[in-house]
Each structure stands twice: as C-alpha cells, then as structure tokens.
Amino acid sequence: MRLVYFFYFLLNADYKKVWQSIKCQKKNHNSFFMFADAIWCALYYGTSLNDYFNFRFFEKKHNERNQFASTLFMYKFHKALNNKRYIAKIDNKAEFRKYFNHLANDSEIFDISSPADVEKILQWIKNNNYFDL
C-alpha cells in the first residue's frame, strides 16, 4: 500500500513549489541530495513532498522523522476512524458548517473574489472584536 501512495504523492506533487523550497535551502543543502532525500522520505515515511519541507525533514534525523504524522499516516488514520457517510461533509468547510456547526466554535467562511469581499471581511473582524482595527 505504501508504494501505491508513494506514486500518488509523486504524481500529485506541486513540483513548482518543491523547486522553490529547494532553492530556499540551496545555500545550506545540496539540491540533488535534498530532492533524493525527499523521495526517500515519501517511500519510507509516507510523507508527501510538501510534508518534507513543511516539517523540515531535511534538518531531522531518523528518530525525529519517525515522530511525525505523515500524509499517509493521516490518510490511514482518517480512513480507519471516520464514517464514510460523513467524509464529504467533513472535507468541505461549507458542508461541515451546515451539518456540524453545533460542534464547532463560531467561525466564518469568506470567499475573496473582489475588493468588496475584503471590506466585508474587515468589517466582520471589527464587529467581532478579533483585532483592534
């Protein structure tokens, strides 16, 4: 199963972001070895390439890397514990809010597609006393 997800991670990686992450660390780490290590971590630890950079695996030893809940681990965890009937409702924030709002703290979902939407968000923040604007 790990091998299947390894190829899934490789096929679905955002390589533009991967290369940008490698370039940011280029002065401290060899680019080729960093990419090879990221591939190794995907195979061995079940990490996505994003996990490798987000968790800064390039700075960690095996015993530290083993402490992280990788993307594959979290996938298996959620698959084992979440009722399949509710997965679509949990993955979509708007759907989650519709069905499970009584279980969550007050929150808002905003769609920013125009300057007026930004004004709406700023007004909401001001009205709800989250920040002093």
CSV table of N, CA, C and O in Angstrom, one decimal:
chain,number,residue,atom,x,y,z
A,1,MET,N,0.8,-1.2,0.0
A,1,MET,CA,0.0,0.0,0.0
A,1,MET,C,0.9,1.3,0.0
A,1,MET,O,0.6,2.2,-0.7
A,2,ARG,N,2.0,1.2,0.7
A,2,ARG,CA,2.8,2.4,0.8
A,2,ARG,C,3.4,2.8,-0.6
A,2,ARG,O,3.5,3.9,-0.9
A,3,LEU,N,3.7,1.8,-1.4
A,3,LEU,CA,4.2,2.0,-2.7
A,3,LEU,C,3.2,2.7,-3.6
A,3,LEU,O,3.5,3.6,-4.4
A,4,VAL,N,1.9,2.3,-3.4
A,4,VAL,CA,0.8,3.0,-4.2
A,4,VAL,C,0.8,4.5,-3.9
A,4,VAL,O,0.7,5.3,-4.8
A,5,TYR,N,0.8,4.8,-2.6
A,5,TYR,CA,0.8,6.2,-2.2
A,5,TYR,C,2.0,6.9,-2.5
A,5,TYR,O,2.0,8.1,-2.8
A,6,PHE,N,3.1,6.2,-2.5
A,6,PHE,CA,4.4,6.9,-3.0
A,6,PHE,C,4.2,7.4,-4.4
A,6,PHE,O,4.5,8.6,-4.7
A,7,PHE,N,3.7,6.6,-5.3
A,7,PHE,CA,3.5,7.0,-6.7
A,7,PHE,C,2.4,8.1,-6.7
A,7,PHE,O,2.5,9.0,-7.5
A,8,TYR,N,1.4,8.0,-5.9
A,8,TYR,CA,0.3,9.0,-5.8
A,8,TYR,C,1.0,10.4,-5.5
A,8,TYR,O,0.7,11.4,-6.1
A,9,PHE,N,1.8,10.4,-4.4
A,9,PHE,CA,2.5,11.6,-4.0
A,9,PHE,C,3.3,12.2,-5.1
A,9,PHE,O,3.3,13.4,-5.3
A,10,LEU,N,4.1,11.3,-5.8
A,10,LEU,CA,4.9,11.8,-6.9
A,10,LEU,C,4.1,12.4,-8.0
A,10,LEU,O,4.5,13.4,-8.6
A,11,LEU,N,3.0,11.7,-8.4
A,11,LEU,CA,2.2,12.2,-9.5
A,11,LEU,C,1.4,13.5,-9.1
A,11,LEU,O,1.1,14.3,-10.0
A,12,ASN,N,1.1,13.7,-7.9
A,12,ASN,CA,0.3,14.8,-7.5
A,12,ASN,C,1.1,16.0,-6.8
A,12,ASN,O,0.5,16.9,-6.3
A,13,ALA,N,2.4,15.8,-6.8
A,13,ALA,CA,3.2,16.9,-6.2
A,13,ALA,C,3.2,18.2,-7.0
A,13,ALA,O,3.1,18.1,-8.2
A,14,ASP,N,3.2,19.3,-6.3
A,14,ASP,CA,3.3,20.6,-6.9
A,14,ASP,C,4.8,20.9,-7.1
A,14,ASP,O,5.5,21.4,-6.2
A,15,TYR,N,5.4,20.4,-8.2
A,15,TYR,CA,6.9,20.5,-8.4
A,15,TYR,C,7.4,21.9,-8.4
A,15,TYR,O,8.5,22.2,-8.0
A,16,LYS,N,6.6,22.9,-8.8
A,16,LYS,CA,7.0,24.3,-8.8
A,16,LYS,C,7.3,24.7,-7.4
A,16,LYS,O,8.3,25.3,-7.1
A,17,LYS,N,6.4,24.3,-6.4
A,17,LYS,CA,6.6,24.6,-5.0
A,17,LYS,C,7.8,23.8,-4.4
A,17,LYS,O,8.6,24.3,-3.6
A,18,VAL,N,8.0,22.6,-4.9
A,18,VAL,CA,9.1,21.8,-4.4
A,18,VAL,C,10.4,22.4,-4.8
A,18,VAL,O,11.3,22.6,-4.0
A,19,TRP,N,10.5,22.9,-6.1
A,19,TRP,CA,11.8,23.5,-6.5
A,19,TRP,C,12.0,24.8,-5.8
A,19,TRP,O,13.1,25.2,-5.5
A,20,GLN,N,10.9,25.6,-5.5
A,20,GLN,CA,11.1,26.8,-4.8
A,20,GLN,C,11.6,26.5,-3.4
A,20,GLN,O,12.5,27.3,-2.9
A,21,SER,N,11.1,25.5,-2.8
A,21,SER,CA,11.5,25.1,-1.4
A,21,SER,C,13.0,24.7,-1.4
A,21,SER,O,13.7,25.1,-0.5
A,22,ILE,N,13.4,23.9,-2.4
A,22,ILE,CA,14.8,23.5,-2.6
A,22,ILE,C,15.7,24.7,-2.8
A,22,ILE,O,16.7,24.8,-2.1
A,23,LYS,N,15.2,25.6,-3.6
A,23,LYS,CA,16.1,26.8,-3.9
A,23,LYS,C,16.2,27.7,-2.6
A,23,LYS,O,17.3,28.2,-2.4
A,24,CYS,N,15.2,27.7,-1.7
A,24,CYS,CA,15.3,28.5,-0.5
A,24,CYS,C,16.4,27.9,0.4
A,24,CYS,O,17.0,28.6,1.2
A,25,GLN,N,16.6,26.6,0.3
A,25,GLN,CA,17.6,25.9,1.2
A,25,GLN,C,18.9,25.6,0.5
A,25,GLN,O,19.8,25.0,1.1
A,26,LYS,N,19.0,26.0,-0.7
A,26,LYS,CA,20.2,25.7,-1.5
A,26,LYS,C,21.5,26.1,-0.9
A,26,LYS,O,22.5,25.3,-1.0
A,27,LYS,N,21.6,27.2,-0.2
A,27,LYS,CA,22.8,27.6,0.4
A,27,LYS,C,23.3,26.7,1.5
A,27,LYS,O,24.4,26.6,1.9
A,28,ASN,N,22.3,26.0,2.2
A,28,ASN,CA,22.6,25.2,3.3
A,28,ASN,C,22.6,23.7,3.0
A,28,ASN,O,23.2,22.9,3.7
A,29,HIS,N,22.0,23.3,1.8
A,29,HIS,CA,21.9,21.9,1.5
A,29,HIS,C,22.1,21.7,0.0
A,29,HIS,O,21.7,22.6,-0.8
A,30,ASN,N,22.6,20.5,-0.4
A,30,ASN,CA,22.8,20.2,-1.8
A,30,ASN,C,21.4,19.9,-2.4
A,30,ASN,O,20.7,19.0,-1.9
A,31,SER,N,21.1,20.5,-3.5
A,31,SER,CA,19.7,20.4,-4.1
A,31,SER,C,19.4,19.0,-4.5
A,31,SER,O,18.3,18.4,-4.3
A,32,PHE,N,20.4,18.3,-5.1
A,32,PHE,CA,20.2,16.9,-5.6
A,32,PHE,C,19.9,16.0,-4.4
A,32,PHE,O,19.0,15.2,-4.4
A,33,PHE,N,20.7,16.1,-3.4
A,33,PHE,CA,20.6,15.2,-2.2
A,33,PHE,C,19.3,15.5,-1.5
A,33,PHE,O,18.6,14.6,-0.9
A,34,MET,N,18.9,16.8,-1.5
A,34,MET,CA,17.7,17.2,-0.8
A,34,MET,C,16.5,16.6,-1.5
A,34,MET,O,15.6,16.0,-0.9
A,35,PHE,N,16.5,16.6,-2.8
A,35,PHE,CA,15.4,16.1,-3.6
A,35,PHE,C,15.3,14.5,-3.5
A,35,PHE,O,14.3,13.9,-3.2
A,36,ALA,N,16.5,13.9,-3.5
A,36,ALA,CA,16.6,12.5,-3.3
A,36,ALA,C,16.1,12.1,-2.0
A,36,ALA,O,15.4,11.1,-1.8
A,37,ASP,N,16.5,12.8,-1.0
A,37,ASP,CA,16.0,12.6,0.4
A,37,ASP,C,14.5,12.7,0.5
A,37,ASP,O,13.8,12.0,1.2
A,38,ALA,N,14.0,13.7,-0.1
A,38,ALA,CA,12.5,13.9,-0.1
A,38,ALA,C,11.8,12.7,-0.8
A,38,ALA,O,10.8,12.3,-0.2
A,39,ILE,N,12.4,12.2,-1.8
A,39,ILE,CA,11.8,11.0,-2.5
A,39,ILE,C,11.9,9.8,-1.5
A,39,ILE,O,10.9,9.0,-1.3
A,40,TRP,N,13.1,9.6,-0.9
A,40,TRP,CA,13.2,8.6,0.1
A,40,TRP,C,12.2,8.7,1.2
A,40,TRP,O,11.6,7.7,1.6
A,41,CYS,N,12.0,9.9,1.7
A,41,CYS,CA,11.1,10.0,2.8
A,41,CYS,C,9.6,9.7,2.4
A,41,CYS,O,8.9,9.2,3.2
A,42,ALA,N,9.3,10.0,1.2
A,42,ALA,CA,8.0,9.7,0.7
A,42,ALA,C,7.8,8.2,0.7
A,42,ALA,O,6.8,7.7,1.1
A,43,LEU,N,8.8,7.5,0.3
A,43,LEU,CA,8.8,6.0,0.2
A,43,LEU,C,8.8,5.4,1.6
A,43,LEU,O,8.0,4.5,2.0
A,44,TYR,N,9.7,5.8,2.4
A,44,TYR,CA,10.0,5.2,3.7
A,44,TYR,C,9.0,5.7,4.8
A,44,TYR,O,8.5,4.9,5.6
A,45,TYR,N,8.8,7.0,4.9
A,45,TYR,CA,7.9,7.5,6.0
A,45,TYR,C,6.5,7.8,5.6
A,45,TYR,O,5.7,8.1,6.4
A,46,GLY,N,6.2,7.7,4.2
A,46,GLY,CA,4.9,8.0,3.8
A,46,GLY,C,4.6,9.5,3.7
A,46,GLY,O,3.4,9.9,3.8
A,47,THR,N,5.6,10.3,3.6
A,47,THR,CA,5.4,11.8,3.5
A,47,THR,C,5.1,12.2,2.1
A,47,THR,O,5.6,11.6,1.1
A,48,SER,N,4.4,13.3,2.0
A,48,SER,CA,4.3,13.9,0.6
A,48,SER,C,5.5,14.8,0.5
A,48,SER,O,6.2,15.0,1.5
A,49,LEU,N,5.8,15.3,-0.7
A,49,LEU,CA,6.9,16.2,-0.8
A,49,LEU,C,6.7,17.5,-0.1
A,49,LEU,O,7.6,18.1,0.4
A,50,ASN,N,5.4,17.9,0.1
A,50,ASN,CA,5.1,19.1,0.9
A,50,ASN,C,5.4,18.8,2.3
A,50,ASN,O,6.0,19.7,3.0
A,51,ASP,N,5.1,17.6,2.8
A,51,ASP,CA,5.5,17.3,4.2
A,51,ASP,C,7.0,17.4,4.5
A,51,ASP,O,7.4,18.0,5.5
A,52,TYR,N,7.8,17.0,3.5
A,52,TYR,CA,9.2,17.0,3.7
A,52,TYR,C,9.7,18.5,4.0
A,52,TYR,O,10.5,18.7,4.9
A,53,PHE,N,9.1,19.4,3.3
A,53,PHE,CA,9.5,20.8,3.5
A,53,PHE,C,8.8,21.5,4.7
A,53,PHE,O,9.4,22.2,5.4
A,54,ASN,N,7.5,21.2,4.8
A,54,ASN,CA,6.7,21.8,5.9
A,54,ASN,C,7.2,21.3,7.2
A,54,ASN,O,7.3,22.1,8.2
A,55,PHE,N,7.6,20.1,7.4
A,55,PHE,CA,8.1,19.5,8.6
A,55,PHE,C,9.6,19.7,8.7
A,55,PHE,O,10.2,19.2,9.7
A,56,ARG,N,10.3,20.2,7.7
A,56,ARG,CA,11.7,20.5,7.7
A,56,ARG,C,12.5,19.2,7.9
A,56,ARG,O,13.4,19.1,8.7
A,57,PHE,N,12.1,18.1,7.2
A,57,PHE,CA,12.7,16.8,7.3
A,57,PHE,C,14.2,16.9,7.0
A,57,PHE,O,15.0,16.1,7.4
A,58,PHE,N,14.6,17.8,6.1
A,58,PHE,CA,16.0,17.9,5.7
A,58,PHE,C,16.9,18.3,6.9
A,58,PHE,O,18.1,18.2,6.8
A,59,GLU,N,16.3,18.7,8.0
A,59,GLU,CA,17.1,19.1,9.2
A,59,GLU,C,17.0,18.0,10.3
A,59,GLU,O,17.6,18.1,11.3
A,60,LYS,N,16.2,16.9,10.0
A,60,LYS,CA,16.0,15.9,11.0
A,60,LYS,C,16.6,14.6,10.8
A,60,LYS,O,16.8,14.2,9.6
A,61,LYS,N,16.9,13.9,11.9
A,61,LYS,CA,17.4,12.5,11.8
A,61,LYS,C,16.3,11.5,11.8
A,61,LYS,O,15.1,11.9,12.1
A,62,HIS,N,16.6,10.3,11.6
A,62,HIS,CA,15.5,9.2,11.5
A,62,HIS,C,14.6,9.2,12.7
A,62,HIS,O,13.4,9.2,12.6
A,63,ASN,N,15.2,9.3,13.9
A,63,ASN,CA,14.3,9.2,15.1
A,63,ASN,C,13.4,10.4,15.2
A,63,ASN,O,12.3,10.3,15.7
A,64,GLU,N,13.8,11.5,14.7
A,64,GLU,CA,12.9,12.7,14.7
A,64,GLU,C,11.8,12.6,13.6
A,64,GLU,O,10.7,12.9,13.9
A,65,ARG,N,12.2,12.1,12.5
A,65,ARG,CA,11.3,12.0,11.4
A,65,ARG,C,10.2,11.0,11.7
A,65,ARG,O,9.1,11.2,11.3
A,66,ASN,N,10.5,10.0,12.4
A,66,ASN,CA,9.6,8.9,12.8
A,66,ASN,C,8.5,9.5,13.7
A,66,ASN,O,7.5,8.8,13.9
A,67,GLN,N,8.7,10.6,14.3
A,67,GLN,CA,7.7,11.2,15.3
A,67,GLN,C,6.6,11.9,14.6
A,67,GLN,O,5.6,12.2,15.2
A,68,PHE,N,6.7,12.2,13.3
A,68,PHE,CA,5.7,13.0,12.6
A,68,PHE,C,4.5,12.1,12.0
A,68,PHE,O,4.8,11.0,11.6
A,69,ALA,N,3.4,12.7,12.0
A,69,ALA,CA,2.2,12.1,11.4
A,69,ALA,C,2.2,12.5,9.9
A,69,ALA,O,1.8,13.6,9.6
A,70,SER,N,2.7,11.7,9.1
A,70,SER,CA,2.9,12.0,7.6
A,70,SER,C,1.5,12.0,7.0
A,70,SER,O,0.5,11.6,7.6
A,71,THR,N,1.5,12.4,5.7
A,71,THR,CA,0.2,12.5,5.0
A,71,THR,C,-0.4,11.1,4.9
A,71,THR,O,-1.6,10.9,5.0
A,72,LEU,N,0.5,10.1,4.6
A,72,LEU,CA,0.0,8.7,4.5
A,72,LEU,C,-0.6,8.2,5.8
A,72,LEU,O,-1.6,7.6,5.9
A,73,PHE,N,0.1,8.5,6.9
A,73,PHE,CA,-0.4,8.1,8.2
A,73,PHE,C,-1.7,8.8,8.5
A,73,PHE,O,-2.7,8.1,9.0
A,74,MET,N,-1.9,10.1,8.2
A,74,MET,CA,-3.1,10.8,8.5
A,74,MET,C,-4.2,10.2,7.6
A,74,MET,O,-5.4,10.1,8.0
A,75,TYR,N,-3.9,9.9,6.3
A,75,TYR,CA,-4.9,9.3,5.4
A,75,TYR,C,-5.4,8.0,6.1
A,75,TYR,O,-6.7,7.8,6.1
A,76,LYS,N,-4.5,7.1,6.5
A,76,LYS,CA,-4.9,5.8,7.1
A,76,LYS,C,-5.7,6.1,8.4
A,76,LYS,O,-6.7,5.4,8.6
A,77,PHE,N,-5.3,7.0,9.2
A,77,PHE,CA,-6.0,7.3,10.4
A,77,PHE,C,-7.4,7.8,10.2
A,77,PHE,O,-8.3,7.2,10.8
A,78,HIS,N,-7.6,8.7,9.2
A,78,HIS,CA,-8.9,9.2,8.9
A,78,HIS,C,-9.8,8.1,8.3
A,78,HIS,O,-11.0,8.0,8.6
A,79,LYS,N,-9.2,7.3,7.4
A,79,LYS,CA,-9.9,6.3,6.8
A,79,LYS,C,-10.4,5.2,7.8
A,79,LYS,O,-11.6,4.8,7.7
A,80,ALA,N,-9.6,4.9,8.8
A,80,ALA,CA,-10.0,4.0,9.8
A,80,ALA,C,-11.0,4.5,10.8
A,80,ALA,O,-11.9,3.7,11.2
A,81,LEU,N,-11.0,5.8,11.1
A,81,LEU,CA,-11.8,6.3,12.1
A,81,LEU,C,-13.0,7.1,11.7
A,81,LEU,O,-14.0,7.3,12.5
A,82,ASN,N,-13.0,7.6,10.5
A,82,ASN,CA,-14.2,8.4,10.0
A,82,ASN,C,-15.2,7.6,9.3
A,82,ASN,O,-14.9,6.8,8.5
A,83,ASN,N,-16.4,7.8,9.6
A,83,ASN,CA,-17.5,7.1,9.0
A,83,ASN,C,-17.6,7.6,7.5
A,83,ASN,O,-17.7,8.8,7.3
A,84,LYS,N,-17.6,6.7,6.6
A,84,LYS,CA,-17.6,7.1,5.2
A,84,LYS,C,-18.7,8.0,4.7
A,84,LYS,O,-18.6,8.8,3.8
A,85,ARG,N,-19.9,7.8,5.4
A,85,ARG,CA,-21.0,8.7,5.1
A,85,ARG,C,-20.8,10.2,5.3
A,85,ARG,O,-21.4,11.0,4.7
A,86,TYR,N,-19.8,10.5,6.2
A,86,TYR,CA,-19.6,11.9,6.6
A,86,TYR,C,-18.3,12.5,6.0
A,86,TYR,O,-18.1,13.7,6.1
A,87,ILE,N,-17.5,11.7,5.3
A,87,ILE,CA,-16.2,12.2,4.8
A,87,ILE,C,-16.4,13.4,3.9
A,87,ILE,O,-15.7,14.4,4.0
A,88,ALA,N,-17.4,13.4,2.9
A,88,ALA,CA,-17.6,14.5,2.0
A,88,ALA,C,-18.0,15.8,2.8
A,88,ALA,O,-17.7,16.9,2.5
A,89,LYS,N,-18.8,15.5,3.9
A,89,LYS,CA,-19.3,16.6,4.7
A,89,LYS,C,-18.1,17.2,5.6
A,89,LYS,O,-18.2,18.4,5.9
A,90,ILE,N,-17.2,16.4,5.9
A,90,ILE,CA,-16.1,16.8,6.7
A,90,ILE,C,-15.0,17.5,5.9
A,90,ILE,O,-14.4,18.5,6.3
A,91,ASP,N,-14.8,17.1,4.7
A,91,ASP,CA,-13.7,17.6,3.8
A,91,ASP,C,-14.1,19.0,3.3
A,91,ASP,O,-13.2,19.8,2.9
A,92,ASN,N,-15.3,19.3,3.2
A,92,ASN,CA,-15.8,20.6,2.6
A,92,ASN,C,-16.2,21.5,3.7
A,92,ASN,O,-17.1,21.2,4.5
A,93,LYS,N,-15.5,22.7,3.9
A,93,LYS,CA,-15.8,23.5,5.0
A,93,LYS,C,-17.3,24.0,5.1
A,93,LYS,O,-17.9,24.1,6.1
A,94,ALA,N,-17.8,24.3,3.9
A,94,ALA,CA,-19.2,24.8,3.9
A,94,ALA,C,-20.1,23.7,4.3
A,94,ALA,O,-21.1,23.9,5.0
A,95,GLU,N,-19.9,22.5,3.8
A,95,GLU,CA,-20.7,21.3,4.1
A,95,GLU,C,-20.6,21.0,5.6
A,95,GLU,O,-21.5,20.7,6.3
A,96,PHE,N,-19.3,21.1,6.1
A,96,PHE,CA,-19.1,20.8,7.5
A,96,PHE,C,-19.9,21.8,8.4
A,96,PHE,O,-20.6,21.4,9.3
A,97,ARG,N,-19.9,23.0,8.0
A,97,ARG,CA,-20.6,24.1,8.8
A,97,ARG,C,-22.1,23.8,8.8
A,97,ARG,O,-22.8,24.0,9.8
A,98,LYS,N,-22.6,23.3,7.6
A,98,LYS,CA,-24.0,23.1,7.5
A,98,LYS,C,-24.5,21.9,8.4
A,98,LYS,O,-25.5,22.0,9.1
A,99,TYR,N,-23.7,20.9,8.5
A,99,TYR,CA,-24.1,19.7,9.3
A,99,TYR,C,-23.5,19.7,10.7
A,99,TYR,O,-24.1,19.0,11.6
A,100,PHE,N,-22.3,20.3,11.0
A,100,PHE,CA,-21.7,20.1,12.3
A,100,PHE,C,-21.4,21.4,13.0
A,100,PHE,O,-20.6,21.5,13.9
A,101,ASN,N,-22.1,22.5,12.6
A,101,ASN,CA,-21.8,23.8,13.2
A,101,ASN,C,-22.0,23.8,14.7
A,101,ASN,O,-21.3,24.5,15.4
A,102,HIS,N,-23.0,23.0,15.1
A,102,HIS,CA,-23.2,22.9,16.6
A,102,HIS,C,-22.1,22.3,17.4
A,102,HIS,O,-22.0,22.5,18.6
A,103,LEU,N,-21.1,21.7,16.7
A,103,LEU,CA,-19.9,21.1,17.3
A,103,LEU,C,-18.7,22.0,17.3
A,103,LEU,O,-17.7,21.7,17.9
A,104,ALA,N,-18.8,23.1,16.5
A,104,ALA,CA,-17.6,23.9,16.3
A,104,ALA,C,-17.8,25.3,16.9
A,104,ALA,O,-18.9,25.7,17.2
A,105,ASN,N,-16.7,26.0,17.1
A,105,ASN,CA,-16.7,27.3,17.6
A,105,ASN,C,-17.3,28.2,16.5
A,105,ASN,O,-17.3,27.9,15.3
A,106,ASP,N,-17.7,29.4,16.9
A,106,ASP,CA,-18.2,30.4,15.9
A,106,ASP,C,-17.0,30.7,14.9
A,106,ASP,O,-15.9,30.9,15.3
A,107,SER,N,-17.4,30.6,13.6
A,107,SER,CA,-16.4,31.0,12.6
A,107,SER,C,-17.1,31.4,11.3
A,107,SER,O,-18.3,31.3,11.2
A,108,GLU,N,-16.4,32.0,10.5
A,108,GLU,CA,-17.0,32.5,9.2
A,108,GLU,C,-16.1,31.9,8.1
A,108,GLU,O,-14.9,31.7,8.2
A,109,ILE,N,-16.8,31.7,6.9
A,109,ILE,CA,-16.1,31.3,5.7
A,109,ILE,C,-16.3,32.5,4.7
A,109,ILE,O,-17.4,32.9,4.4
A,110,PHE,N,-15.2,33.0,4.2
A,110,PHE,CA,-15.3,34.1,3.3
A,110,PHE,C,-14.7,33.7,1.9
A,110,PHE,O,-13.7,33.1,1.8
A,111,ASP,N,-15.3,34.2,0.9
A,111,ASP,CA,-14.8,34.0,-0.5
A,111,ASP,C,-14.3,35.4,-1.0
A,111,ASP,O,-15.1,36.3,-1.1
A,112,ILE,N,-13.0,35.4,-1.2
A,112,ILE,CA,-12.5,36.7,-1.6
A,112,ILE,C,-12.3,36.7,-3.1
A,112,ILE,O,-11.4,36.1,-3.6
A,113,SER,N,-13.2,37.4,-3.8
A,113,SER,CA,-13.1,37.5,-5.2
A,113,SER,C,-13.2,38.9,-5.7
A,113,SER,O,-13.1,39.2,-6.9
A,114,SER,N,-13.3,39.9,-4.8
A,114,SER,CA,-13.4,41.3,-5.2
A,114,SER,C,-13.0,42.1,-4.0
A,114,SER,O,-13.0,41.7,-2.8
A,115,PRO,N,-12.6,43.4,-4.2
A,115,PRO,CA,-12.3,44.3,-3.1
A,115,PRO,C,-13.4,44.4,-2.1
A,115,PRO,O,-13.2,44.6,-0.9
A,116,ALA,N,-14.7,44.4,-2.6
A,116,ALA,CA,-15.8,44.5,-1.6
A,116,ALA,C,-15.8,43.3,-0.6
A,116,ALA,O,-16.2,43.5,0.5
A,117,ASP,N,-15.3,42.1,-1.1
A,117,ASP,CA,-15.2,41.0,-0.2
A,117,ASP,C,-14.2,41.2,0.9
A,117,ASP,O,-14.4,40.8,2.1
A,118,VAL,N,-13.1,41.9,0.6
A,118,VAL,CA,-12.1,42.2,1.6
A,118,VAL,C,-12.7,43.2,2.6
A,118,VAL,O,-12.5,43.0,3.8
A,119,GLU,N,-13.5,44.2,2.2
A,119,GLU,CA,-14.1,45.1,3.1
A,119,GLU,C,-15.1,44.4,4.0
A,119,GLU,O,-15.2,44.6,5.2
A,120,LYS,N,-15.8,43.4,3.4
A,120,LYS,CA,-16.8,42.6,4.2
A,120,LYS,C,-16.0,41.8,5.3
A,120,LYS,O,-16.5,41.8,6.5
A,121,ILE,N,-14.9,41.3,5.0
A,121,ILE,CA,-14.1,40.5,6.0
A,121,ILE,C,-13.6,41.5,7.1
A,121,ILE,O,-13.7,41.2,8.3
A,122,LEU,N,-13.0,42.6,6.7
A,122,LEU,CA,-12.5,43.6,7.7
A,122,LEU,C,-13.6,44.1,8.6
A,122,LEU,O,-13.4,44.2,9.8
A,123,GLN,N,-14.8,44.3,8.0
A,123,GLN,CA,-15.9,44.7,8.9
A,123,GLN,C,-16.3,43.6,9.8
A,123,GLN,O,-16.6,43.8,11.0
A,124,TRP,N,-16.3,42.4,9.4
A,124,TRP,CA,-16.7,41.2,10.2
A,124,TRP,C,-15.7,41.1,11.4
A,124,TRP,O,-16.1,40.9,12.5
A,125,ILE,N,-14.4,41.2,11.1
A,125,ILE,CA,-13.3,41.2,12.1
A,125,ILE,C,-13.5,42.3,13.1
A,125,ILE,O,-13.5,42.1,14.3
A,126,LYS,N,-13.8,43.5,12.6
A,126,LYS,CA,-14.0,44.6,13.5
A,126,LYS,C,-15.2,44.4,14.4
A,126,LYS,O,-15.2,44.7,15.6
A,127,ASN,N,-16.3,43.9,13.9
A,127,ASN,CA,-17.5,43.7,14.6
A,127,ASN,C,-17.4,42.6,15.6
A,127,ASN,O,-18.1,42.6,16.6
A,128,ASN,N,-16.5,41.7,15.4
A,128,ASN,CA,-16.4,40.5,16.3
A,128,ASN,C,-15.2,40.7,17.3
A,128,ASN,O,-14.8,39.7,17.9
A,129,ASN,N,-14.6,41.8,17.3
A,129,ASN,CA,-13.6,42.2,18.2
A,129,ASN,C,-12.4,41.2,18.2
A,129,ASN,O,-11.8,40.9,19.3
A,130,TYR,N,-12.0,40.7,17.0
A,130,TYR,CA,-10.8,39.9,17.0
A,130,TYR,C,-9.5,40.7,17.0
A,130,TYR,O,-8.5,40.2,17.5
A,131,PHE,N,-9.5,41.8,16.3
A,131,PHE,CA,-8.4,42.7,16.3
A,131,PHE,C,-8.8,44.1,16.5
A,131,PHE,O,-10.0,44.4,16.2
A,132,ASP,N,-7.9,44.9,16.9
A,132,ASP,CA,-8.2,46.3,17.1
A,132,ASP,C,-7.8,47.0,15.8
A,132,ASP,O,-6.7,47.2,15.5
A,133,LEU,N,-8.8,47.3,14.9
A,133,LEU,CA,-8.5,47.9,13.6
A,133,LEU,C,-8.8,49.4,13.6
A,133,LEU,O,-9.7,49.9,14.1
